[in-house]
């Protein structure tokens, strides 16, 4: 069974990384337009670098939780493919042991150059005047997909959905497109769809389970692995 898993800020919430839209979420402290759009970056790059420097520090302090670790166990022990498509820009999936992770909204620990497209591991703090290590232009930015920009890996995601059997959405409000539309694509392609979230985001899923990710995800992973063990015994 090939599984595509979409994760959002909710899977990292219990690691202490703020979500976007829960009470007191990140976007309430910073208007999206100012810190997560190309226009906002052009208008005040110092503010945007401060926003991402703070988030990079916050993510570095955080530890992967039981949900991240359960998905890594699934990837190791499940006989079918497991792809994690994450909207998150933290590296908790990788630090929790997952290897097949696609950051469709970019990553805090990666930087890119607007002039030549070069990408490299981001320093702890980025500043507006940092020269690109490749072309030396002072046009470096966080390798993050802002609103109005095209998400990364869309072709891979779409081709993976076409051959998968199960689509699981974990810890996302289903607010941001195109990620929020993946469940519709999965339904149209005949995949089974499952949501594991603190609250039900939409009626689009075959099954929705509500609760914290650190409880729902390990339980679900154990179900998948025991079904796999039982089917191999027969
Ligand atoms: C695109 C990086 C074209 C930044 C992010 C009008 C004008 C312009 C654009 C648009 C428009 N209308 C629509 C759009 C498109 C726009 C969009 O969707 N806007 C929304 C606001 C309506 N999208 C875009 O611009 C995208 N690009 O469309 O390009 C295109 C498309 C396809 C093909 C070609 C071209 C780019 C969007 C990417 C923006 N960048 N992140 C950064 O991180 O700083 S989005 C940002 O929101 C994060 O990535 C975040 O992951 C994402 C979604 O939020 P969630 O992860 O869901 O987090 P949220 O707080 O919302 O929800 C948390 C959930 O967890 C909740 O449900 C909660 O109940 C649950 N939870 C909480 N605790 C727990 C829990 N669950 C379990 N356990 C817990 N403990």
PDB file of C-alpha atoms and ligand atoms in Angstrom:
ATOM      1  CA  UNK A   1       0.000   0.000   0.000  1.00  0.00           C
ATOM      2  CA  UNK A   2       1.519   3.334  -1.105  1.00  0.00           C
ATOM      3  CA  UNK A   3       0.814   6.198   1.285  1.00  0.00           C
ATOM      4  CA  UNK A   4       1.037   9.988   0.780  1.00  0.00           C
ATOM      5  CA  UNK A   5       0.972  11.939   4.044  1.00  0.00           C
ATOM      6  CA  UNK A   6       0.384  15.717   4.141  1.00  0.00           C
ATOM      7  CA  UNK A   7       1.445  17.420   7.355  1.00  0.00           C
ATOM      8  CA  UNK A   8       0.882  20.946   8.638  1.00  0.00           C
ATOM      9  CA  UNK A   9       1.752  23.052  11.645  1.00  0.00           C
ATOM     10  CA  UNK A  10      -0.387  20.894  13.955  1.00  0.00           C
ATOM     11  CA  UNK A  11       2.095  18.007  13.885  1.00  0.00           C
ATOM     12  CA  UNK A  12       4.789  20.279  15.321  1.00  0.00           C
ATOM     13  CA  UNK A  13       2.521  22.067  17.826  1.00  0.00           C
ATOM     14  CA  UNK A  14       3.317  19.635  20.673  1.00  0.00           C
ATOM     15  CA  UNK A  15       7.010  20.233  19.996  1.00  0.00           C
ATOM     16  CA  UNK A  16       6.455  23.870  20.930  1.00  0.00           C
ATOM     17  CA  UNK A  17       6.425  25.302  17.407  1.00  0.00           C
ATOM     18  CA  UNK A  18       3.530  27.737  16.986  1.00  0.00           C
ATOM     19  CA  UNK A  19       0.788  27.012  14.488  1.00  0.00           C
ATOM     20  CA  UNK A  20      -0.473  29.701  12.168  1.00  0.00           C
ATOM     21  CA  UNK A  21      -4.150  30.015  12.882  1.00  0.00           C
ATOM     22  CA  UNK A  22      -4.780  28.723  16.388  1.00  0.00           C
ATOM     23  CA  UNK A  23      -5.395  31.393  18.997  1.00  0.00           C
ATOM     24  CA  UNK A  24      -2.279  33.501  19.293  1.00  0.00           C
ATOM     25  CA  UNK A  25      -0.913  31.851  16.164  1.00  0.00           C
ATOM     26  CA  UNK A  26       2.014  33.230  14.232  1.00  0.00           C
ATOM     27  CA  UNK A  27      -0.054  35.117  11.704  1.00  0.00           C
ATOM     28  CA  UNK A  28      -1.867  37.053  14.443  1.00  0.00           C
ATOM     29  CA  UNK A  29       1.423  38.491  15.603  1.00  0.00           C
ATOM     30  CA  UNK A  30       2.624  39.292  12.098  1.00  0.00           C
ATOM     31  CA  UNK A  31       0.358  40.233   9.181  1.00  0.00           C
ATOM     32  CA  UNK A  32       0.890  37.675   6.411  1.00  0.00           C
ATOM     33  CA  UNK A  33       1.381  40.437   3.856  1.00  0.00           C
ATOM     34  CA  UNK A  34       4.366  41.825   5.742  1.00  0.00           C
ATOM     35  CA  UNK A  35       6.323  38.636   6.447  1.00  0.00           C
ATOM     36  CA  UNK A  36       5.205  35.879   4.071  1.00  0.00           C
ATOM     37  CA  UNK A  37       4.875  37.508   0.655  1.00  0.00           C
ATOM     38  CA  UNK A  38       7.525  38.609  -1.880  1.00  0.00           C
ATOM     39  CA  UNK A  39       6.073  42.114  -1.684  1.00  0.00           C
ATOM     40  CA  UNK A  40       6.541  42.158   2.094  1.00  0.00           C
ATOM     41  CA  UNK A  41      10.142  41.021   1.693  1.00  0.00           C
ATOM     42  CA  UNK A  42      10.827  43.688  -0.936  1.00  0.00           C
ATOM     43  CA  UNK A  43       9.276  46.362   1.300  1.00  0.00           C
ATOM     44  CA  UNK A  44      11.105  45.429   4.512  1.00  0.00           C
ATOM     45  CA  UNK A  45      13.659  42.615   4.141  1.00  0.00           C
ATOM     46  CA  UNK A  46      15.091  43.292   7.607  1.00  0.00           C
ATOM     47  CA  UNK A  47      11.679  42.614   9.229  1.00  0.00           C
ATOM     48  CA  UNK A  48      11.233  39.409   7.239  1.00  0.00           C
ATOM     49  CA  UNK A  49      14.736  38.206   8.102  1.00  0.00           C
ATOM     50  CA  UNK A  50      13.992  38.929  11.789  1.00  0.00           C
ATOM     51  CA  UNK A  51      10.756  36.899  11.520  1.00  0.00           C
ATOM     52  CA  UNK A  52      12.538  33.908   9.987  1.00  0.00           C
ATOM     53  CA  UNK A  53      15.614  34.206  12.205  1.00  0.00           C
ATOM     54  CA  UNK A  54      13.243  33.949  15.205  1.00  0.00           C
ATOM     55  CA  UNK A  55      11.458  30.936  13.717  1.00  0.00           C
ATOM     56  CA  UNK A  56      14.787  29.278  12.841  1.00  0.00           C
ATOM     57  CA  UNK A  57      15.883  29.701  16.490  1.00  0.00           C
ATOM     58  CA  UNK A  58      12.504  28.397  17.743  1.00  0.00           C
ATOM     59  CA  UNK A  59      12.721  25.337  15.482  1.00  0.00           C
ATOM     60  CA  UNK A  60      16.312  24.625  16.554  1.00  0.00           C
ATOM     61  CA  UNK A  61      15.149  24.525  20.202  1.00  0.00           C
ATOM     62  CA  UNK A  62      12.270  22.167  19.431  1.00  0.00           C
ATOM     63  CA  UNK A  63      12.473  18.378  19.534  1.00  0.00           C
ATOM     64  CA  UNK A  64      10.607  15.922  17.306  1.00  0.00           C
ATOM     65  CA  UNK A  65       7.582  14.435  19.066  1.00  0.00           C
ATOM     66  CA  UNK A  66       5.950  10.988  19.096  1.00  0.00           C
ATOM     67  CA  UNK A  67       4.021  11.798  15.922  1.00  0.00           C
ATOM     68  CA  UNK A  68       7.187  12.593  13.936  1.00  0.00           C
ATOM     69  CA  UNK A  69       8.869   9.470  15.277  1.00  0.00           C
ATOM     70  CA  UNK A  70       5.856   7.268  14.473  1.00  0.00           C
ATOM     71  CA  UNK A  71       5.904   8.407  10.835  1.00  0.00           C
ATOM     72  CA  UNK A  72       9.616   7.584  10.639  1.00  0.00           C
ATOM     73  CA  UNK A  73       8.856   4.097  12.028  1.00  0.00           C
ATOM     74  CA  UNK A  74       6.135   3.681   9.380  1.00  0.00           C
ATOM     75  CA  UNK A  75       8.624   4.641   6.640  1.00  0.00           C
ATOM     76  CA  UNK A  76      11.132   2.061   7.973  1.00  0.00           C
ATOM     77  CA  UNK A  77       8.732  -0.835   8.542  1.00  0.00           C
ATOM     78  CA  UNK A  78       5.963  -0.409   5.960  1.00  0.00           C
ATOM     79  CA  UNK A  79       6.558  -2.489   2.823  1.00  0.00           C
ATOM     80  CA  UNK A  80       4.897   0.116   0.550  1.00  0.00           C
ATOM     81  CA  UNK A  81       6.113   3.619  -0.294  1.00  0.00           C
ATOM     82  CA  UNK A  82       5.602   6.352   2.310  1.00  0.00           C
ATOM     83  CA  UNK A  83       6.002   9.988   1.202  1.00  0.00           C
ATOM     84  CA  UNK A  84       5.643  12.880   3.640  1.00  0.00           C
ATOM     85  CA  UNK A  85       4.626  16.130   1.912  1.00  0.00           C
ATOM     86  CA  UNK A  86       4.988  18.792   4.570  1.00  0.00           C
ATOM     87  CA  UNK A  87       3.776  22.390   4.553  1.00  0.00           C
ATOM     88  CA  UNK A  88       6.053  22.919   7.544  1.00  0.00           C
ATOM     89  CA  UNK A  89       9.380  24.658   7.200  1.00  0.00           C
ATOM     90  CA  UNK A  90      10.900  23.105  10.349  1.00  0.00           C
ATOM     91  CA  UNK A  91      13.117  19.979  10.125  1.00  0.00           C
ATOM     92  CA  UNK A  92      11.392  17.908  12.804  1.00  0.00           C
ATOM     93  CA  UNK A  93      10.373  15.161  10.356  1.00  0.00           C
ATOM     94  CA  UNK A  94      14.021  14.652   9.380  1.00  0.00           C
ATOM     95  CA  UNK A  95      15.232  14.915  12.983  1.00  0.00           C
ATOM     96  CA  UNK A  96      12.513  12.414  13.934  1.00  0.00           C
ATOM     97  CA  UNK A  97      14.051   9.932  11.453  1.00  0.00           C
ATOM     98  CA  UNK A  98      12.013  10.371   8.257  1.00  0.00           C
ATOM     99  CA  UNK A  99      14.014  10.433   5.028  1.00  0.00           C
ATOM    100  CA  UNK A 100      11.397  10.721   2.280  1.00  0.00           C
ATOM    101  CA  UNK A 101      10.203  14.259   3.071  1.00  0.00           C
ATOM    102  CA  UNK A 102       9.150  16.903   0.536  1.00  0.00           C
ATOM    103  CA  UNK A 103       8.999  20.476   1.870  1.00  0.00           C
ATOM    104  CA  UNK A 104       6.433  22.027  -0.480  1.00  0.00           C
ATOM    105  CA  UNK A 105       6.631  25.409   1.294  1.00  0.00           C
ATOM    106  CA  UNK A 106      10.415  25.399   1.592  1.00  0.00           C
ATOM    107  CA  UNK A 107      12.624  25.043   4.673  1.00  0.00           C
ATOM    108  CA  UNK A 108      13.978  27.320   7.415  1.00  0.00           C
ATOM    109  CA  UNK A 109      17.369  25.610   7.235  1.00  0.00           C
ATOM    110  CA  UNK A 110      17.808  26.421   3.532  1.00  0.00           C
ATOM    111  CA  UNK A 111      18.659  29.758   1.911  1.00  0.00           C
ATOM    112  CA  UNK A 112      18.425  30.766  -1.742  1.00  0.00           C
ATOM    113  CA  UNK A 113      19.668  33.541  -3.997  1.00  0.00           C
ATOM    114  CA  UNK A 114      17.054  35.501  -5.932  1.00  0.00           C
ATOM    115  CA  UNK A 115      19.683  36.425  -8.537  1.00  0.00           C
ATOM    116  CA  UNK A 116      21.150  33.022  -9.479  1.00  0.00           C
ATOM    117  CA  UNK A 117      18.829  30.487  -7.809  1.00  0.00           C
ATOM    118  CA  UNK A 118      21.657  28.864  -5.809  1.00  0.00           C
ATOM    119  CA  UNK A 119      20.492  27.195  -2.560  1.00  0.00           C
ATOM    120  CA  UNK A 120      22.632  26.346   0.480  1.00  0.00           C
ATOM    121  CA  UNK A 121      22.215  25.486   4.171  1.00  0.00           C
ATOM    122  CA  UNK A 122      20.931  28.654   5.865  1.00  0.00           C
ATOM    123  CA  UNK A 123      23.043  30.187   8.644  1.00  0.00           C
ATOM    124  CA  UNK A 124      21.360  30.587  12.035  1.00  0.00           C
ATOM    125  CA  UNK A 125      20.772  34.265  11.266  1.00  0.00           C
ATOM    126  CA  UNK A 126      20.333  35.716   7.799  1.00  0.00           C
ATOM    127  CA  UNK A 127      20.690  39.408   7.007  1.00  0.00           C
ATOM    128  CA  UNK A 128      19.628  41.508   4.050  1.00  0.00           C
ATOM    129  CA  UNK A 129      23.202  42.285   2.978  1.00  0.00           C
ATOM    130  CA  UNK A 130      24.441  38.666   3.047  1.00  0.00           C
ATOM    131  CA  UNK A 131      26.210  37.997  -0.281  1.00  0.00           C
ATOM    132  CA  UNK A 132      25.270  34.877  -2.223  1.00  0.00           C
ATOM    133  CA  UNK A 133      28.067  32.316  -1.697  1.00  0.00           C
ATOM    134  CA  UNK A 134      27.955  31.536  -5.425  1.00  0.00           C
ATOM    135  CA  UNK A 135      27.363  34.798  -7.333  1.00  0.00           C
ATOM    136  CA  UNK A 136      28.113  37.210  -4.415  1.00  0.00           C
ATOM    137  CA  UNK A 137      24.973  39.282  -5.202  1.00  0.00           C
ATOM    138  CA  UNK A 138      23.376  40.714  -2.019  1.00  0.00           C
ATOM    139  CA  UNK A 139      20.066  39.027  -2.968  1.00  0.00           C
ATOM    140  CA  UNK A 140      19.811  36.159  -0.520  1.00  0.00           C
ATOM    141  CA  UNK A 141      16.517  35.126   1.119  1.00  0.00           C
ATOM    142  CA  UNK A 142      15.089  32.253   3.128  1.00  0.00           C
ATOM    143  CA  UNK A 143      14.249  29.307   0.808  1.00  0.00           C
ATOM    144  CA  UNK A 144      10.596  29.601   1.810  1.00  0.00           C
ATOM    145  CA  UNK A 145       7.560  29.609  -0.495  1.00  0.00           C
ATOM    146  CA  UNK A 146       5.603  32.783   0.263  1.00  0.00           C
ATOM    147  CA  UNK A 147       1.993  33.482  -0.629  1.00  0.00           C
ATOM    148  CA  UNK A 148       1.641  34.033  -4.358  1.00  0.00           C
ATOM    149  CA  UNK A 149       4.747  31.900  -5.057  1.00  0.00           C
ATOM    150  CA  UNK A 150       4.648  28.438  -6.602  1.00  0.00           C
ATOM    151  CA  UNK A 151       5.036  25.615  -4.079  1.00  0.00           C
ATOM    152  CA  UNK A 152       8.004  23.253  -4.523  1.00  0.00           C
ATOM    153  CA  UNK A 153       7.689  19.682  -5.794  1.00  0.00           C
ATOM    154  CA  UNK A 154       4.195  19.984  -7.258  1.00  0.00           C
ATOM    155  CA  UNK A 155       4.925  17.579 -10.152  1.00  0.00           C
ATOM    156  CA  UNK A 156       6.308  14.943  -7.781  1.00  0.00           C
ATOM    157  CA  UNK A 157       3.338  15.313  -5.456  1.00  0.00           C
ATOM    158  CA  UNK A 158       0.802  14.975  -8.267  1.00  0.00           C
ATOM    159  CA  UNK A 159       2.518  11.923  -9.769  1.00  0.00           C
ATOM    160  CA  UNK A 160       2.808  10.287  -6.337  1.00  0.00           C
ATOM    161  CA  UNK A 161      -0.921  10.835  -5.660  1.00  0.00           C
ATOM    162  CA  UNK A 162      -1.715   9.135  -8.982  1.00  0.00           C
ATOM    163  CA  UNK A 163      -0.079   5.869  -7.849  1.00  0.00           C
ATOM    164  CA  UNK A 164      -0.960   5.945  -4.133  1.00  0.00           C
ATOM    165  CA  UNK A 165      -3.640   3.993  -2.272  1.00  0.00           C
ATOM    166  CA  UNK A 166      -4.054   6.160   0.842  1.00  0.00           C
ATOM    167  CA  UNK A 167      -3.876   9.929   1.524  1.00  0.00           C
ATOM    168  CA  UNK A 168      -3.485  10.978   5.163  1.00  0.00           C
ATOM    169  CA  UNK A 169      -3.710  14.622   6.298  1.00  0.00           C
ATOM    170  CA  UNK A 170      -2.174  15.396   9.705  1.00  0.00           C
ATOM    171  CA  UNK A 171      -2.274  18.689  11.645  1.00  0.00           C
ATOM    172  CA  UNK A 172      -3.426  21.077   8.954  1.00  0.00           C
ATOM    173  CA  UNK A 173      -6.425  23.380   8.828  1.00  0.00           C
ATOM    174  CA  UNK A 174      -6.824  22.885   5.079  1.00  0.00           C
ATOM    175  CA  UNK A 175      -6.745  26.658   4.568  1.00  0.00           C
ATOM    176  CA  UNK A 176      -3.834  27.094   2.188  1.00  0.00           C
ATOM    177  CA  UNK A 177      -3.917  26.006  -1.448  1.00  0.00           C
ATOM    178  CA  UNK A 178      -2.790  24.045  -3.381  1.00  0.00           C
ATOM    179  CA  UNK A 179      -2.109  21.779  -0.337  1.00  0.00           C
ATOM    180  CA  UNK A 180      -5.716  22.109   0.819  1.00  0.00           C
ATOM    181  CA  UNK A 181      -6.860  20.727  -2.535  1.00  0.00           C
ATOM    182  CA  UNK A 182      -4.882  17.471  -2.334  1.00  0.00           C
ATOM    183  CA  UNK A 183      -7.745  15.664  -0.594  1.00  0.00           C
ATOM    184  CA  UNK A 184     -10.073  16.511  -3.505  1.00  0.00           C
ATOM    185  CA  UNK A 185      -7.481  15.159  -5.962  1.00  0.00           C
ATOM    186  CA  UNK A 186      -7.077  12.029  -3.824  1.00  0.00           C
ATOM    187  CA  UNK A 187     -10.843  11.473  -3.716  1.00  0.00           C
ATOM    188  CA  UNK A 188     -11.110  11.951  -7.491  1.00  0.00           C
ATOM    189  CA  UNK A 189      -8.255   9.448  -7.999  1.00  0.00           C
ATOM    190  CA  UNK A 190     -10.016   6.860  -5.817  1.00  0.00           C
ATOM    191  CA  UNK A 191      -7.578   6.916  -2.889  1.00  0.00           C
ATOM    192  CA  UNK A 192      -8.838   6.304   0.617  1.00  0.00           C
ATOM    193  CA  UNK A 193      -8.548   9.557   2.622  1.00  0.00           C
ATOM    194  CA  UNK A 194      -7.952   9.893   6.372  1.00  0.00           C
ATOM    195  CA  UNK A 195      -7.620  13.043   8.513  1.00  0.00           C
ATOM    196  CA  UNK A 196      -5.804  13.083  11.876  1.00  0.00           C
ATOM    197  CA  UNK A 197      -6.268  16.534  13.408  1.00  0.00           C
ATOM    198  CA  UNK A 198      -7.215  18.367  16.577  1.00  0.00           C
ATOM    199  CA  UNK A 199     -10.442  19.345  14.844  1.00  0.00           C
ATOM    200  CA  UNK A 200     -12.205  18.171  11.692  1.00  0.00           C
ATOM    201  CA  UNK A 201     -11.164  20.606   8.947  1.00  0.00           C
ATOM    202  CA  UNK A 202     -13.646  19.549   6.257  1.00  0.00           C
ATOM    203  CA  UNK A 203     -16.066  16.756   5.371  1.00  0.00           C
ATOM    204  CA  UNK A 204     -13.870  15.798   2.419  1.00  0.00           C
ATOM    205  CA  UNK A 205     -12.219  12.801   4.128  1.00  0.00           C
ATOM    206  CA  UNK A 206     -13.501   9.204   4.173  1.00  0.00           C
ATOM    207  CA  UNK A 207     -12.509   9.161   7.844  1.00  0.00           C
ATOM    208  CA  UNK A 208     -11.611  11.947  10.309  1.00  0.00           C
ATOM    209  CA  UNK A 209     -10.124  11.275  13.735  1.00  0.00           C
ATOM    210  CA  UNK A 210      -9.820  14.186  16.179  1.00  0.00           C
ATOM    211  CA  UNK A 211      -7.241  14.545  18.916  1.00  0.00           C
ATOM    212  CA  UNK A 212      -3.600  15.513  19.447  1.00  0.00           C
ATOM    213  CA  UNK A 213      -1.150  14.207  16.844  1.00  0.00           C
ATOM    214  CA  UNK A 214       1.076  12.581  19.481  1.00  0.00           C
ATOM    215  CA  UNK A 215      -1.837  10.245  20.291  1.00  0.00           C
ATOM    216  CA  UNK A 216      -3.553   9.800  16.920  1.00  0.00           C
ATOM    217  CA  UNK A 217      -0.443   9.221  14.772  1.00  0.00           C
ATOM    218  CA  UNK A 218       1.300   6.452  16.776  1.00  0.00           C
ATOM    219  CA  UNK A 219      -2.063   4.646  17.131  1.00  0.00           C
ATOM    220  CA  UNK A 220      -2.714   4.838  13.395  1.00  0.00           C
ATOM    221  CA  UNK A 221       0.838   3.710  12.521  1.00  0.00           C
ATOM    222  CA  UNK A 222       0.482   0.668  14.794  1.00  0.00           C
ATOM    223  CA  UNK A 223      -2.814  -0.197  13.060  1.00  0.00           C
ATOM    224  CA  UNK A 224      -1.150  -0.082   9.621  1.00  0.00           C
ATOM    225  CA  UNK A 225       1.853  -2.166  10.726  1.00  0.00           C
ATOM    226  CA  UNK A 226      -0.237  -4.804  12.518  1.00  0.00           C
ATOM    227  CA  UNK A 227      -2.525  -5.141   9.469  1.00  0.00           C
ATOM    228  CA  UNK A 228       0.629  -5.631   7.418  1.00  0.00           C
ATOM    229  CA  UNK A 229       1.934  -8.290   9.858  1.00  0.00           C
ATOM    230  CA  UNK A 230      -1.420 -10.129   9.838  1.00  0.00           C
ATOM    231  CA  UNK A 231      -1.651 -10.118   6.057  1.00  0.00           C
ATOM    232  CA  UNK A 232       1.865 -11.562   5.737  1.00  0.00           C
ATOM    233  CA  UNK A 233       0.965 -14.374   8.242  1.00  0.00           C
ATOM    234  CA  UNK A 234      -1.883 -15.649   6.030  1.00  0.00           C
TER     235      UNK A 234
HETATM  236  C1  LIG B   1       0.078  29.469  -4.976  1.00  0.00           C
HETATM  237  C2  LIG B   1       5.624  29.222   4.246  1.00  0.00           C
HETATM  238  C3  LIG B   1      -0.066  29.482  -7.337  1.00  0.00           C
HETATM  239  C4  LIG B   1       5.718  30.486   4.987  1.00  0.00           C
HETATM  240  C5  LIG B   1       3.302  29.073   3.692  1.00  0.00           C
HETATM  241  C6  LIG B   1      -5.605  35.248  -3.251  1.00  0.00           C
HETATM  242  C7  LIG B   1      -4.441  35.915  -3.587  1.00  0.00           C
HETATM  243  C8  LIG B   1      -3.214  35.269  -3.709  1.00  0.00           C
HETATM  244  C9  LIG B   1      -3.133  33.906  -3.501  1.00  0.00           C
HETATM  245  C10 LIG B   1      -4.299  33.265  -3.160  1.00  0.00           C
HETATM  246  C11 LIG B   1      -5.530  33.901  -3.039  1.00  0.00           C
HETATM  247  N1  LIG B   1      -6.462  32.978  -2.694  1.00  0.00           N
HETATM  248  C12 LIG B   1      -5.858  31.773  -2.587  1.00  0.00           C
HETATM  249  C13 LIG B   1      -4.557  31.934  -2.887  1.00  0.00           C
HETATM  250  C14 LIG B   1      -3.545  30.930  -2.907  1.00  0.00           C
HETATM  251  C15 LIG B   1      -2.767  31.007  -1.609  1.00  0.00           C
HETATM  252  C16 LIG B   1      -3.681  30.593  -0.463  1.00  0.00           C
HETATM  253  O1  LIG B   1      -4.041  29.458  -0.369  1.00  0.00           O
HETATM  254  N2  LIG B   1      -4.027  31.562   0.405  1.00  0.00           N
HETATM  255  C17 LIG B   1      -4.903  31.233   1.521  1.00  0.00           C
HETATM  256  C18 LIG B   1      -4.516  32.091   2.722  1.00  0.00           C
HETATM  257  C19 LIG B   1      -6.324  31.441   1.092  1.00  0.00           C
HETATM  258  N3  LIG B   1      -1.706  30.062  -1.783  1.00  0.00           N
HETATM  259  C20 LIG B   1      -0.537  30.462  -2.285  1.00  0.00           C
HETATM  260  O2  LIG B   1      -0.249  31.616  -2.506  1.00  0.00           O
HETATM  261  C21 LIG B   1       0.424  29.347  -2.619  1.00  0.00           C
HETATM  262  N4  LIG B   1       0.910  29.511  -3.945  1.00  0.00           N
HETATM  263  O3  LIG B   1      -1.119  29.331  -4.888  1.00  0.00           O
HETATM  264  O4  LIG B   1       0.742  29.633  -6.182  1.00  0.00           O
HETATM  265  C22 LIG B   1       0.133  28.099  -7.848  1.00  0.00           C
HETATM  266  C23 LIG B   1      -0.447  27.009  -7.188  1.00  0.00           C
HETATM  267  C24 LIG B   1      -0.261  25.733  -7.696  1.00  0.00           C
HETATM  268  C25 LIG B   1       0.505  25.542  -8.831  1.00  0.00           C
HETATM  269  C26 LIG B   1       1.079  26.642  -9.459  1.00  0.00           C
HETATM  270  C27 LIG B   1       0.909  27.919  -8.971  1.00  0.00           C
HETATM  271  C28 LIG B   1       1.632  29.355  -1.698  1.00  0.00           C
HETATM  272  C29 LIG B   1       1.185  29.062  -0.297  1.00  0.00           C
HETATM  273  C30 LIG B   1       2.417  28.866   0.586  1.00  0.00           C
HETATM  274  C31 LIG B   1       2.475  29.974   1.597  1.00  0.00           C
HETATM  275  N5  LIG B   1       3.531  29.659   2.559  1.00  0.00           N
HETATM  276  N6  LIG B   1       4.300  28.729   4.498  1.00  0.00           N
HETATM  277  C32 LIG B   1       6.041  30.206   6.412  1.00  0.00           C
HETATM  278  O5  LIG B   1       5.846  29.079   6.886  1.00  0.00           O
HETATM  279  O6  LIG B   1       6.480  31.168   7.035  1.00  0.00           O
HETATM  280  S1  LIG B   1       1.717  28.669   4.133  1.00  0.00           S
HETATM  281  C33 LIG B   1       1.604  28.434   5.817  1.00  0.00           C
HETATM  282  O7  LIG B   1       0.245  28.018   6.068  1.00  0.00           O
HETATM  283  C34 LIG B   1       2.437  27.309   6.371  1.00  0.00           C
HETATM  284  O8  LIG B   1       3.128  26.583   5.382  1.00  0.00           O
HETATM  285  C35 LIG B   1       1.400  26.411   6.992  1.00  0.00           C
HETATM  286  O9  LIG B   1       1.797  25.096   7.001  1.00  0.00           O
HETATM  287  C36 LIG B   1       0.312  26.618   6.041  1.00  0.00           C
HETATM  288  C37 LIG B   1      -0.998  26.014   6.338  1.00  0.00           C
HETATM  289  O10 LIG B   1      -1.276  26.180   7.676  1.00  0.00           O
HETATM  290  P1  LIG B   1      -1.395  24.847   8.571  1.00  0.00           P
HETATM  291  O11 LIG B   1      -0.118  24.080   8.475  1.00  0.00           O
HETATM  292  O12 LIG B   1      -2.641  24.141   8.218  1.00  0.00           O
HETATM  293  O13 LIG B   1      -1.436  25.495   9.980  1.00  0.00           O
HETATM  294  P2  LIG B   1      -2.731  26.116  10.679  1.00  0.00           P
HETATM  295  O14 LIG B   1      -2.274  26.870  11.863  1.00  0.00           O
HETATM  296  O15 LIG B   1      -3.584  26.793   9.637  1.00  0.00           O
HETATM  297  O16 LIG B   1      -3.550  24.833  11.158  1.00  0.00           O
HETATM  298  C38 LIG B   1      -2.992  23.989  12.162  1.00  0.00           C
HETATM  299  C39 LIG B   1      -3.935  22.822  12.292  1.00  0.00           C
HETATM  300  O17 LIG B   1      -3.378  21.910  13.235  1.00  0.00           O
HETATM  301  C40 LIG B   1      -5.317  23.222  12.827  1.00  0.00           C
HETATM  302  O18 LIG B   1      -6.312  22.532  12.087  1.00  0.00           O
HETATM  303  C41 LIG B   1      -5.296  22.736  14.276  1.00  0.00           C
HETATM  304  O19 LIG B   1      -6.576  22.292  14.699  1.00  0.00           O
HETATM  305  C42 LIG B   1      -4.346  21.564  14.176  1.00  0.00           C
HETATM  306  N7  LIG B   1      -3.636  21.285  15.426  1.00  0.00           N
HETATM  307  C43 LIG B   1      -3.175  22.179  16.342  1.00  0.00           C
HETATM  308  N8  LIG B   1      -2.549  21.508  17.333  1.00  0.00           N
HETATM  309  C44 LIG B   1      -2.595  20.190  17.023  1.00  0.00           C
HETATM  310  C45 LIG B   1      -3.282  20.040  15.810  1.00  0.00           C
HETATM  311  N9  LIG B   1      -3.507  18.845  15.232  1.00  0.00           N
HETATM  312  C46 LIG B   1      -3.035  17.754  15.875  1.00  0.00           C
HETATM  313  N10 LIG B   1      -2.369  17.813  17.055  1.00  0.00           N
HETATM  314  C47 LIG B   1      -2.135  19.000  17.652  1.00  0.00           C
HETATM  315  N11 LIG B   1      -1.485  19.043  18.829  1.00  0.00           N
END
